XYZ file of C-alpha atoms in Angstrom:
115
model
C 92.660 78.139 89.988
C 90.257 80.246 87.918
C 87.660 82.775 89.134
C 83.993 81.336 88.874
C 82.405 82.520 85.793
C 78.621 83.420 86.812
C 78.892 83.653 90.858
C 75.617 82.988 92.493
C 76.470 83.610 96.245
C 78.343 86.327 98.054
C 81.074 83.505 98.781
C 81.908 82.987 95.440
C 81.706 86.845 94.564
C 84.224 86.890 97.698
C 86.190 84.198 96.112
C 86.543 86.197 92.584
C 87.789 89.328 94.705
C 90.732 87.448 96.591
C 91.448 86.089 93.232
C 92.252 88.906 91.557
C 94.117 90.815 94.476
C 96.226 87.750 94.553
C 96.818 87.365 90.223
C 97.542 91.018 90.620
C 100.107 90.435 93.295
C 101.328 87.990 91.320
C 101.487 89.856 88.015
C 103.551 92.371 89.954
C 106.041 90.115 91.447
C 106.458 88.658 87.621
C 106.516 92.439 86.275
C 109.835 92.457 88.965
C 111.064 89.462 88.251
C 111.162 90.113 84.512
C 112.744 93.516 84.656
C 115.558 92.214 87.230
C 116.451 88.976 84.886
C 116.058 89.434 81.528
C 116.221 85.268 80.685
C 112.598 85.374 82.422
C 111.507 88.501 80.166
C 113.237 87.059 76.697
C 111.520 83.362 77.587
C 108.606 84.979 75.590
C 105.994 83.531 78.859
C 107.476 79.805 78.645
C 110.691 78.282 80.027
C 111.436 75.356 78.057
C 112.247 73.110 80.870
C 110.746 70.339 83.293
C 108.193 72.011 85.566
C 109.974 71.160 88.812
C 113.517 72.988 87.413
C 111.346 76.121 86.695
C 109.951 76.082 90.021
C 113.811 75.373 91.321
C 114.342 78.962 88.978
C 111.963 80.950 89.626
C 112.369 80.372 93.741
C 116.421 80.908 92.582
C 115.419 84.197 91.098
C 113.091 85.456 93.800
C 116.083 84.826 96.338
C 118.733 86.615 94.484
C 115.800 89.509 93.847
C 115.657 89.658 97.640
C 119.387 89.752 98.489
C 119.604 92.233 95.510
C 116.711 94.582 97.184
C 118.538 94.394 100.431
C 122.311 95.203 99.097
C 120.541 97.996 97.260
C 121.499 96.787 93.390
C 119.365 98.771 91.280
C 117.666 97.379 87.831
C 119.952 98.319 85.224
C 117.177 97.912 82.474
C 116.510 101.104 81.263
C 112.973 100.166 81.769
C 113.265 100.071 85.248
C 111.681 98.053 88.187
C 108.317 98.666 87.137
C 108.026 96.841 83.776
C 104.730 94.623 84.103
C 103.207 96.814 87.125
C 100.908 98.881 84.655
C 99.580 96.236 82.287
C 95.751 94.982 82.483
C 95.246 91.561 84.002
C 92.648 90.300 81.800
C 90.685 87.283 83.736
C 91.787 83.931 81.952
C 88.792 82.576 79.877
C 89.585 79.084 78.374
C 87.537 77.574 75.610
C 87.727 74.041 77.198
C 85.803 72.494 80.176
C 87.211 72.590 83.700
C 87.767 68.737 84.997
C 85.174 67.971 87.442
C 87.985 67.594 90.142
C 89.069 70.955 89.723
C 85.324 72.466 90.083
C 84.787 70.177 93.294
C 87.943 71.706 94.620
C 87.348 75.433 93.835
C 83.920 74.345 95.812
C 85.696 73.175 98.584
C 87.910 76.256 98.867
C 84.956 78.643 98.465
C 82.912 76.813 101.157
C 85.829 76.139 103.703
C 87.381 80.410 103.536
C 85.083 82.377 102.141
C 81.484 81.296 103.404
């Protein structure tokens, strides 16, 4: 999903705002992520595998983040937990031309939550 580029109505500027809360959520959890498991941070943004065995990792790596947080394990980067939490989250702007599908279903989404 990407934020609409001109909004017109207070639902899509509403739309634009949960966007970016959530990217930045995101972005933080990544930031974590990174700093706990260095394979993620060294990958260089890209893990050279199917898409459904980096989903299997990253869900593999959010679990053992958890059951790390709750035992207490601290980072042992020296760069601590909050590598990735300061950085700007500039707002993706592709040269190319959404697909028609994915504009009818950021429509749908803004009209069904945030009319």
């Amino acid at each position: 999903m990407t934020p609409v580029r001109h909004p017109r109505t207070m639902a899509e500027e509403r739309y634009n705002e949960a966007h970016g809360r959530t990217r930045r959520i995101i972005e933080r959890t990544f930031g974590l992520l990174k700093a706990r498991f260095r394979c993620l941070h060294l990958a260089g943004g890209s893990l050279y595998y199917s898409p459904k065995k980096v989903c299997q990792i990253i869900v593999a790596c959010c679990m053992l983040h958890n059951l790390a947080l709750r035992r207490q394990v601290p980072f042992l980067q020296e760069d601590g937990p909050d590598v990735g939490l300061g950085a700007a989250v500039e707002p993706v702007d592709s040269e190319e031309e959404e697909a028609e599908e994915d504009v009818d279903n950021q429509n749908n989404i803004i009209m069904q939550y945030f009319q």
